[in-house]
C-alpha positions as YAML, in Angstrom:
chain: A
units: angstrom
residues:
- id: 1
  name: MET
  ca: [91.94, 107.93, 85.80]
- id: 2
  name: GLY
  ca: [93.71, 110.89, 84.19]
- id: 3
  name: ILE
  ca: [97.21, 111.82, 85.36]
- id: 4
  name: LYS
  ca: [97.92, 110.31, 88.78]
- id: 5
  name: THR
  ca: [97.70, 112.92, 91.58]
- id: 6
  name: LEU
  ca: [98.21, 115.81, 89.13]
- id: 7
  name: LEU
  ca: [95.38, 117.98, 90.44]
- id: 8
  name: PRO
  ca: [96.52, 117.87, 94.09]
- id: 9
  name: PHE
  ca: [100.07, 118.56, 92.85]
- id: 10
  name: LEU
  ca: [98.78, 121.75, 91.19]
- id: 11
  name: LYS
  ca: [96.89, 123.07, 94.22]
- id: 12
  name: ASP
  ca: [99.11, 126.19, 94.42]
- id: 13
  name: VAL
  ca: [98.01, 127.30, 90.94]
- id: 14
  name: THR
  ca: [94.37, 126.24, 91.27]
- id: 15
  name: GLU
  ca: [91.98, 129.16, 91.61]
- id: 16
  name: ASN
  ca: [88.49, 129.09, 93.12]
- id: 17
  name: SER
  ca: [85.99, 130.75, 90.84]
- id: 18
  name: TYR
  ca: [82.34, 131.07, 89.80]
- id: 19
  name: LEU
  ca: [80.82, 130.25, 86.45]
- id: 20
  name: ASP
  ca: [79.53, 133.79, 85.97]
- id: 21
  name: SER
  ca: [83.16, 134.88, 85.53]
- id: 22
  name: PHE
  ca: [83.08, 133.26, 82.09]
- id: 23
  name: LYS
  ca: [79.97, 134.93, 80.72]
- id: 24
  name: GLY
  ca: [79.88, 135.16, 76.92]
- id: 25
  name: LEU
  ca: [82.43, 132.38, 76.33]
- id: 26
  name: VAL
  ca: [82.15, 129.08, 74.48]
- id: 27
  name: ALA
  ca: [82.87, 126.04, 76.65]
- id: 28
  name: ALA
  ca: [83.87, 122.57, 75.47]
- id: 29
  name: VAL
  ca: [82.20, 120.09, 77.81]
- id: 30
  name: ASP
  ca: [83.60, 116.59, 78.35]
- id: 31
  name: ALA
  ca: [80.28, 114.72, 78.25]
- id: 32
  name: SER
  ca: [81.59, 111.60, 79.97]
- id: 33
  name: CYS
  ca: [82.49, 113.60, 83.11]
- id: 34
  name: TRP
  ca: [78.94, 114.91, 83.49]
- id: 35
  name: LEU
  ca: [77.54, 111.46, 82.76]
- id: 36
  name: HIS
  ca: [79.78, 109.85, 85.41]
- id: 37
  name: LYS
  ca: [78.79, 112.51, 87.93]
- id: 38
  name: ALA
  ca: [75.08, 112.07, 87.14]
- id: 39
  name: ILE
  ca: [75.37, 108.28, 87.41]
- id: 40
  name: ALA
  ca: [77.02, 108.56, 90.84]
- id: 41
  name: ILE
  ca: [74.27, 110.86, 92.14]
- id: 42
  name: SER
  ca: [71.39, 108.87, 90.67]
- id: 43
  name: TYR
  ca: [72.64, 105.48, 91.88]
- id: 44
  name: SER
  ca: [73.43, 106.79, 95.35]
- id: 45
  name: GLN
  ca: [69.85, 108.07, 95.63]
- id: 46
  name: PHE
  ca: [67.82, 105.37, 93.88]
- id: 47
  name: GLY
  ca: [70.15, 102.52, 92.94]
- id: 48
  name: ASP
  ca: [69.55, 103.10, 89.22]
- id: 49
  name: ASP
  ca: [70.12, 105.68, 86.47]
- id: 50
  name: ARG
  ca: [66.68, 107.33, 86.45]
- id: 51
  name: ARG
  ca: [68.06, 110.85, 87.15]
- id: 52
  name: VAL
  ca: [71.03, 110.86, 84.75]
- id: 53
  name: LYS
  ca: [69.32, 112.72, 81.91]
- id: 54
  name: GLU
  ca: [67.78, 115.24, 84.33]
- id: 55
  name: ILE
  ca: [71.14, 116.00, 85.99]
- id: 56
  name: CYS
  ca: [72.95, 116.48, 82.68]
- id: 57
  name: ASN
  ca: [70.14, 118.80, 81.62]
- id: 58
  name: SER
  ca: [70.59, 120.78, 84.86]
- id: 59
  name: TYR
  ca: [74.26, 121.40, 84.03]
- id: 60
  name: LEU
  ca: [73.33, 122.58, 80.54]
- id: 61
  name: ASP
  ca: [70.77, 124.95, 82.08]
- id: 62
  name: LEU
  ca: [73.47, 126.20, 84.46]
- id: 63
  name: LEU
  ca: [75.66, 127.22, 81.52]
- id: 64
  name: GLU
  ca: [72.71, 128.85, 79.77]
- id: 65
  name: ARG
  ca: [71.85, 130.93, 82.86]
- id: 66
  name: ASN
  ca: [75.44, 132.15, 82.95]
- id: 67
  name: LYS
  ca: [75.42, 133.05, 79.23]
- id: 68
  name: ILE
  ca: [77.97, 130.37, 78.34]
- id: 69
  name: ARG
  ca: [77.53, 128.47, 75.08]
- id: 70
  name: PRO
  ca: [78.36, 124.79, 75.46]
- id: 71
  name: LEU
  ca: [79.88, 122.54, 72.84]
- id: 72
  name: VAL
  ca: [79.45, 119.02, 74.20]
- id: 73
  name: VAL
  ca: [82.07, 116.44, 73.21]
- id: 74
  name: PHE
  ca: [81.35, 112.72, 73.50]
- id: 75
  name: ASP
  ca: [83.84, 109.84, 73.50]
- id: 76
  name: GLY
  ca: [83.83, 107.69, 70.38]
- id: 77
  name: LEU
  ca: [85.38, 104.29, 69.74]
- id: 78
  name: PRO
  ca: [87.49, 102.57, 72.41]
- id: 79
  name: LEU
  ca: [91.11, 103.62, 71.97]
- id: 80
  name: PRO
  ca: [93.32, 100.53, 71.49]
- id: 81
  name: GLY
  ca: [96.14, 102.22, 73.42]
- id: 82
  name: LYS
  ca: [93.89, 102.25, 76.50]
- id: 83
  name: ASP
  ca: [93.14, 98.52, 76.66]
- id: 84
  name: ARG
  ca: [94.98, 97.98, 79.97]
- id: 85
  name: GLU
  ca: [93.14, 100.80, 81.72]
- id: 86
  name: ARG
  ca: [89.76, 99.61, 80.41]
- id: 87
  name: ASP
  ca: [90.46, 96.08, 81.69]
- id: 88
  name: ASN
  ca: [91.37, 97.46, 85.13]
- id: 89
  name: ARG
  ca: [88.20, 99.52, 85.30]
- id: 90
  name: ALA
  ca: [86.06, 96.56, 84.23]
- id: 91
  name: MET
  ca: [87.58, 94.46, 87.01]
- id: 92
  name: GLN
  ca: [86.95, 97.22, 89.57]
- id: 93
  name: ARG
  ca: [83.32, 97.55, 88.44]
- id: 94
  name: LYS
  ca: [82.84, 93.80, 88.79]
- id: 95
  name: GLN
  ca: [84.24, 93.91, 92.33]
- id: 96
  name: GLN
  ca: [81.94, 96.80, 93.23]
- id: 97
  name: GLN
  ca: [78.95, 94.94, 91.81]
- id: 98
  name: GLN
  ca: [79.77, 91.92, 93.96]
- id: 99
  name: LYS
  ca: [80.16, 94.21, 96.97]
- id: 100
  name: ALA
  ca: [76.78, 95.80, 96.25]
- id: 101
  name: ASP
  ca: [75.10, 92.39, 96.07]
- id: 102
  name: GLN
  ca: [76.56, 91.41, 99.45]
- id: 103
  name: LEU
  ca: [75.52, 94.70, 101.07]
- id: 104
  name: ARG
  ca: [72.01, 94.42, 99.68]
- id: 105
  name: ARG
  ca: [71.62, 90.91, 101.06]
- id: 106
  name: SER
  ca: [72.74, 92.29, 104.41]
- id: 107
  name: GLY
  ca: [70.06, 94.97, 104.29]
- id: 108
  name: LYS
  ca: [72.55, 97.84, 103.98]
- id: 109
  name: VAL
  ca: [70.64, 99.77, 101.31]
- id: 110
  name: THR
  ca: [72.62, 103.05, 101.33]
- id: 111
  name: GLU
  ca: [75.99, 101.31, 101.21]
- id: 112
  name: ALA
  ca: [74.73, 99.01, 98.44]
- id: 113
  name: ARG
  ca: [73.63, 101.99, 96.33]
- id: 114
  name: ASN
  ca: [77.04, 103.63, 96.74]
- id: 115
  name: ALA
  ca: [78.72, 100.43, 95.59]
- id: 116
  name: LEU
  ca: [76.31, 100.24, 92.63]
- id: 117
  name: ALA
  ca: [77.28, 103.81, 91.72]
- id: 118
  name: ALA
  ca: [80.94, 102.73, 91.59]
- id: 119
  name: ALA
  ca: [79.99, 99.66, 89.51]
- id: 120
  name: ALA
  ca: [77.87, 101.53, 86.97]
- id: 121
  name: GLU
  ca: [79.27, 102.53, 83.60]
- id: 122
  name: ILE
  ca: [78.21, 104.82, 80.80]
- id: 123
  name: ASN
  ca: [76.11, 102.87, 78.32]
- id: 124
  name: HIS
  ca: [74.74, 103.54, 74.86]
- id: 125
  name: ASP
  ca: [71.28, 104.54, 76.11]
- id: 126
  name: LEU
  ca: [72.68, 107.16, 78.49]
- id: 127
  name: VAL
  ca: [74.84, 108.68, 75.75]
- id: 128
  name: CYS
  ca: [71.90, 108.75, 73.32]
- id: 129
  name: GLY
  ca: [69.74, 110.36, 76.01]
- id: 130
  name: PHE
  ca: [72.30, 113.14, 76.51]
- id: 131
  name: ILE
  ca: [72.62, 113.65, 72.75]
- id: 132
  name: GLN
  ca: [68.84, 113.84, 72.50]
- id: 133
  name: THR
  ca: [68.83, 116.56, 75.18]
- id: 134
  name: CYS
  ca: [71.46, 118.52, 73.22]
- id: 135
  name: ARG
  ca: [69.40, 118.30, 70.06]
- id: 136
  name: GLN
  ca: [66.22, 119.38, 71.82]
- id: 137
  name: LYS
  ca: [68.05, 122.41, 73.21]
- id: 138
  name: SER
  ca: [69.81, 123.16, 69.89]
- id: 139
  name: ILE
  ca: [73.18, 122.71, 71.58]
- id: 140
  name: ASP
  ca: [76.17, 121.87, 69.42]
- id: 141
  name: TYR
  ca: [77.84, 118.53, 70.06]
- id: 142
  name: VAL
  ca: [80.45, 116.30, 68.46]
- id: 143
  name: VAL
  ca: [81.29, 112.62, 68.85]
- id: 144
  name: ALA
  ca: [85.07, 112.24, 68.83]
- id: 145
  name: PRO
  ca: [86.67, 109.41, 66.84]
- id: 146
  name: TYR
  ca: [88.21, 108.13, 70.10]
- id: 147
  name: GLU
  ca: [88.84, 110.23, 73.23]
- id: 148
  name: ALA
  ca: [86.88, 113.42, 73.90]
- id: 149
  name: ASP
  ca: [90.01, 114.91, 75.53]
- id: 150
  name: ALA
  ca: [91.92, 114.97, 72.26]
- id: 151
  name: GLU
  ca: [88.98, 116.48, 70.36]
- id: 152
  name: ILE
  ca: [88.58, 119.20, 72.99]
- id: 153
  name: ALA
  ca: [92.29, 119.99, 72.70]
- id: 154
  name: LEU
  ca: [91.85, 120.47, 68.94]
- id: 155
  name: LEU
  ca: [88.78, 122.70, 69.40]
- id: 156
  name: TYR
  ca: [90.70, 124.82, 71.92]
- id: 157
  name: GLU
  ca: [93.86, 125.07, 69.84]
- id: 158
  name: HIS
  ca: [91.95, 126.28, 66.78]
- id: 159
  name: GLY
  ca: [89.82, 128.80, 68.66]
- id: 160
  name: TYR
  ca: [86.43, 127.09, 68.49]
- id: 161
  name: VAL
  ca: [86.12, 127.18, 72.29]
- id: 162
  name: ASP
  ca: [87.42, 129.51, 75.00]
- id: 163
  name: ILE
  ca: [87.43, 127.16, 78.00]
- id: 164
  name: ALA
  ca: [87.03, 123.46, 78.75]
- id: 165
  name: ILE
  ca: [84.91, 121.88, 81.48]
- id: 166
  name: SER
  ca: [85.99, 118.49, 82.79]
- id: 167
  name: GLU
  ca: [86.98, 116.42, 85.79]
- id: 168
  name: ASP
  ca: [89.82, 114.79, 83.86]
- id: 169
  name: SER
  ca: [93.34, 116.15, 84.34]
- id: 170
  name: ASP
  ca: [94.32, 114.67, 80.95]
- id: 171
  name: LEU
  ca: [93.10, 117.89, 79.32]
- id: 172
  name: LEU
  ca: [96.11, 119.74, 80.73]
- id: 173
  name: ALA
  ca: [98.47, 117.09, 79.35]
- id: 174
  name: TYR
  ca: [96.76, 117.48, 75.97]
- id: 175
  name: GLY
  ca: [97.58, 121.20, 76.08]
- id: 176
  name: CYS
  ca: [94.26, 122.86, 76.95]
- id: 177
  name: GLN
  ca: [95.13, 126.27, 78.33]
- id: 178
  name: LYS
  ca: [92.16, 126.90, 80.64]
- id: 179
  name: VAL
  ca: [90.14, 124.13, 82.29]
- id: 180
  name: LEU
  ca: [87.29, 124.32, 84.80]
- id: 181
  name: PHE
  ca: [87.19, 121.45, 87.28]
- id: 182
  name: LYS
  ca: [84.75, 120.42, 90.04]
- id: 183
  name: LEU
  ca: [81.88, 122.48, 88.65]
- id: 184
  name: ARG
  ca: [78.86, 122.46, 91.00]
- id: 185
  name: LEU
  ca: [75.26, 123.30, 90.22]
- id: 186
  name: ASP
  ca: [75.60, 126.50, 92.26]
- id: 187
  name: GLY
  ca: [78.27, 127.68, 89.80]
- id: 188
  name: VAL
  ca: [81.27, 127.17, 92.07]
- id: 189
  name: CYS
  ca: [84.28, 125.71, 90.26]
- id: 190
  name: GLU
  ca: [88.07, 125.50, 90.21]
- id: 191
  name: VAL
  ca: [90.17, 126.88, 87.37]
- id: 192
  name: ILE
  ca: [93.63, 125.84, 86.22]
- id: 193
  name: GLU
  ca: [95.49, 127.73, 83.50]
- id: 194
  name: LEU
  ca: [98.26, 125.77, 81.82]
- id: 195
  name: GLY
  ca: [100.44, 128.84, 81.29]
- id: 196
  name: LYS
  ca: [100.52, 129.49, 85.04]
- id: 197
  name: VAL
  ca: [101.25, 125.81, 85.67]
- id: 198
  name: LEU
  ca: [104.25, 125.81, 83.35]
- id: 199
  name: GLN
  ca: [105.61, 128.99, 84.91]
- id: 200
  name: HIS
  ca: [105.10, 127.63, 88.44]
- id: 201
  name: LEU
  ca: [106.86, 124.35, 87.63]
- id: 202
  name: SER
  ca: [109.52, 125.91, 85.35]
- id: 203
  name: LEU
  ca: [108.60, 123.50, 82.56]
- id: 204
  name: THR
  ca: [108.03, 123.73, 78.84]
- id: 205
  name: GLN
  ca: [104.79, 122.23, 77.56]
- id: 206
  name: GLU
  ca: [106.65, 119.18, 76.25]
- id: 207
  name: GLU
  ca: [108.40, 118.68, 79.60]
- id: 208
  name: PHE
  ca: [105.03, 118.95, 81.32]
- id: 209
  name: LEU
  ca: [103.66, 116.19, 79.08]
- id: 210
  name: ASP
  ca: [106.72, 114.05, 79.82]
- id: 211
  name: MET
  ca: [106.17, 114.56, 83.56]
- id: 212
  name: CYS
  ca: [102.50, 113.57, 83.26]
- id: 213
  name: ILE
  ca: [103.32, 110.34, 81.42]
- id: 214
  name: VAL
  ca: [106.08, 109.39, 83.86]
- id: 215
  name: ALA
  ca: [103.74, 110.02, 86.81]
- id: 216
  name: GLY
  ca: [101.26, 107.53, 85.37]
- id: 217
  name: CYS
  ca: [98.40, 107.97, 82.91]
- id: 218
  name: ASP
  ca: [95.71, 105.97, 81.13]
- id: 219
  name: TYR
  ca: [98.19, 104.91, 78.46]
- id: 220
  name: LEU
  ca: [101.16, 103.92, 80.64]
- id: 221
  name: GLU
  ca: [101.41, 102.78, 84.25]
- id: 222
  name: ASN
  ca: [104.02, 104.58, 86.34]
- id: 223
  name: VAL
  ca: [107.12, 102.72, 87.45]
- id: 224
  name: ARG
  ca: [106.75, 101.55, 91.03]
- id: 225
  name: GLY
  ca: [107.93, 104.25, 93.44]
- id: 226
  name: ILE
  ca: [107.80, 107.02, 90.83]
- id: 227
  name: GLY
  ca: [105.09, 109.56, 91.65]
- id: 228
  name: ILE
  ca: [104.34, 113.05, 90.41]
- id: 229
  name: HIS
  ca: [107.01, 114.76, 92.56]
- id: 230
  name: THR
  ca: [109.77, 112.41, 91.41]
- id: 231
  name: ALA
  ca: [108.56, 112.68, 87.82]
- id: 232
  name: HIS
  ca: [108.92, 116.46, 88.02]
- id: 233
  name: LYS
  ca: [112.47, 116.17, 89.34]
- id: 234
  name: LEU
  ca: [113.44, 113.66, 86.66]
- id: 235
  name: VAL
  ca: [112.27, 115.67, 83.65]
- id: 236
  name: THR
  ca: [113.85, 118.90, 84.93]
- id: 237
  name: LYS
  ca: [117.23, 117.41, 85.70]
- id: 238
  name: LYS
  ca: [119.59, 118.88, 83.14]
- id: 239
  name: LYS
  ca: [121.93, 116.75, 81.04]
- id: 240
  name: THR
  ca: [120.12, 113.61, 82.17]
- id: 241
  name: ASP
  ca: [118.23, 111.17, 79.95]
- id: 242
  name: PHE
  ca: [115.30, 110.59, 82.28]
- id: 243
  name: LEU
  ca: [113.92, 107.82, 80.08]
- id: 244
  name: ALA
  ca: [117.20, 105.89, 80.29]
- id: 245
  name: VAL
  ca: [117.21, 106.38, 84.06]
- id: 246
  name: LEU
  ca: [113.69, 104.99, 84.33]
- id: 247
  name: GLN
  ca: [114.43, 102.06, 82.04]
- id: 248
  name: ARG
  ca: [117.29, 101.03, 84.34]
- id: 249
  name: ASN
  ca: [114.94, 101.08, 87.34]
- id: 250
  name: ARG
  ca: [114.57, 97.54, 88.67]
- id: 251
  name: PHE
  ca: [110.79, 97.88, 88.75]
- id: 252
  name: ALA
  ca: [110.49, 99.09, 85.15]
- id: 253
  name: PRO
  ca: [109.22, 96.61, 82.54]
- id: 254
  name: SER
  ca: [111.65, 95.79, 79.74]
- id: 255
  name: ASP
  ca: [109.55, 97.73, 77.23]
- id: 256
  name: TYR
  ca: [109.02, 100.83, 79.37]
- id: 257
  name: SER
  ca: [110.85, 103.18, 76.98]
- id: 258
  name: SER
  ca: [108.81, 102.08, 73.97]
- id: 259
  name: GLY
  ca: [105.65, 102.27, 76.09]
- id: 260
  name: PHE
  ca: [106.53, 105.84, 77.02]
- id: 261
  name: GLN
  ca: [107.01, 106.81, 73.36]
- id: 262
  name: ARG
  ca: [103.72, 105.14, 72.48]
- id: 263
  name: ALA
  ca: [101.87, 107.05, 75.23]
- id: 264
  name: LYS
  ca: [103.43, 110.33, 74.09]
- id: 265
  name: ALA
  ca: [102.37, 109.63, 70.52]
- id: 266
  name: ILE
  ca: [98.80, 109.07, 71.70]
- id: 267
  name: PHE
  ca: [98.76, 112.42, 73.50]
- id: 268
  name: ARG
  ca: [100.27, 114.26, 70.55]
- id: 269
  name: HIS
  ca: [98.86, 112.53, 67.48]
- id: 270
  name: GLN
  ca: [95.57, 110.88, 68.43]
- id: 271
  name: THR
  ca: [92.91, 110.89, 65.70]
- id: 272
  name: VAL
  ca: [90.43, 113.75, 65.92]
- id: 273
  name: ILE
  ca: [87.73, 115.22, 63.67]
- id: 274
  name: ASN
  ca: [88.50, 118.38, 61.74]
- id: 275
  name: PRO
  ca: [85.46, 120.60, 62.44]
- id: 276
  name: ILE
  ca: [85.85, 122.37, 59.08]
- id: 277
  name: ASN
  ca: [85.52, 119.37, 56.75]
- id: 278
  name: ALA
  ca: [84.41, 116.61, 59.18]
- id: 279
  name: GLU
  ca: [87.38, 114.44, 58.20]
- id: 280
  name: THR
  ca: [89.71, 112.68, 60.60]
- id: 281
  name: MET
  ca: [93.26, 113.91, 61.18]
- id: 282
  name: PRO
  ca: [96.00, 113.57, 63.82]
- id: 283
  name: LEU
  ca: [95.77, 116.09, 66.67]
- id: 284
  name: THR
  ca: [99.20, 117.39, 65.63]
- id: 285
  name: PRO
  ca: [101.01, 116.40, 62.41]
- id: 286
  name: TRP
  ca: [103.46, 113.53, 62.75]
- id: 287
  name: GLY
  ca: [106.27, 115.59, 61.25]
- id: 288
  name: GLN
  ca: [109.61, 114.21, 62.36]
- id: 289
  name: THR
  ca: [108.22, 111.94, 65.10]
- id: 290
  name: PRO
  ca: [110.53, 108.90, 65.13]
- id: 291
  name: ASP
  ca: [109.17, 105.42, 64.49]
- id: 292
  name: LYS
  ca: [105.79, 106.69, 63.34]
- id: 293
  name: GLU
  ca: [104.71, 103.29, 62.07]
- id: 294
  name: ALA
  ca: [105.38, 101.69, 65.45]
- id: 295
  name: PHE
  ca: [102.85, 103.94, 67.20]
- id: 296
  name: SER
  ca: [100.33, 104.97, 64.56]
- id: 297
  name: GLU
  ca: [98.02, 101.95, 64.69]
- id: 298
  name: PRO
  ca: [96.00, 102.95, 67.77]
- id: 299
  name: LEU
  ca: [95.89, 106.61, 66.75]
- id: 300
  name: TRP
  ca: [95.04, 106.79, 63.10]
- id: 301
  name: ASN
  ca: [92.40, 104.79, 61.29]
- id: 302
  name: PRO
  ca: [91.75, 105.91, 57.70]
- id: 303
  name: SER
  ca: [88.50, 103.89, 57.65]
- id: 304
  name: LEU
  ca: [87.01, 106.49, 60.05]
- id: 305
  name: LYS
  ca: [86.95, 109.09, 57.28]
...
């Protein structure tokens, strides 16, 4: 899902571009985004995943033609803090599968394939196929402990990559400074730079993260009636405890404040792999984060070392 309606909200600072503008750079690629895109295309055409590997390979070739070196990042284990979102997606896939079955029985082949595309999910074989392609092409890749977004943020922060390629607005909330969205096979894409976003919205990076969480993200549902515009107003209102205001909202659950802190901890401290020694670490040190023990369980698992 990413951050609800964030990309449309940032249309004034979204630039149209072409991939050849980034020649010579290293790009972190969110593998799941390309896999989802390939699944949608393949199912809409054939009702199965026969073209997924071919389409992912085409995107890798596109980067190679434009002299961009990819570093492909795959999702790892399911993040416990994302259980609610995973359950919602599973229910939606089940509904789409039922819809596809009904359409197929009615002889509506094209509509059935589109429903199957919405019902399909990334499976182990598809991931292994993409990894195999990377190995055959001698392309660097990494499997994140949990979410690829957090790993990409670490790679960007420490200078291992110059840009990120994704369809997921979460990367901006994680602090990636330059992200390419909606990349097409003809090289057309959209670019958002976080620095320009913060200047445009008159926000600090922490305030931007707060706004994203309040607007609704994979780790916390937004309070009913609170969208991205209201979230922006709340976090920028001086001398106001926006979290207390939200907790008093009649539609807010009783544990909204703790849920917010938990979501923020996931964005800031999720477990990632240190590319230097291949050991796990939090994305940013816990430092003085209050109530660390209350939020560390879904973010840090020493057994992953």
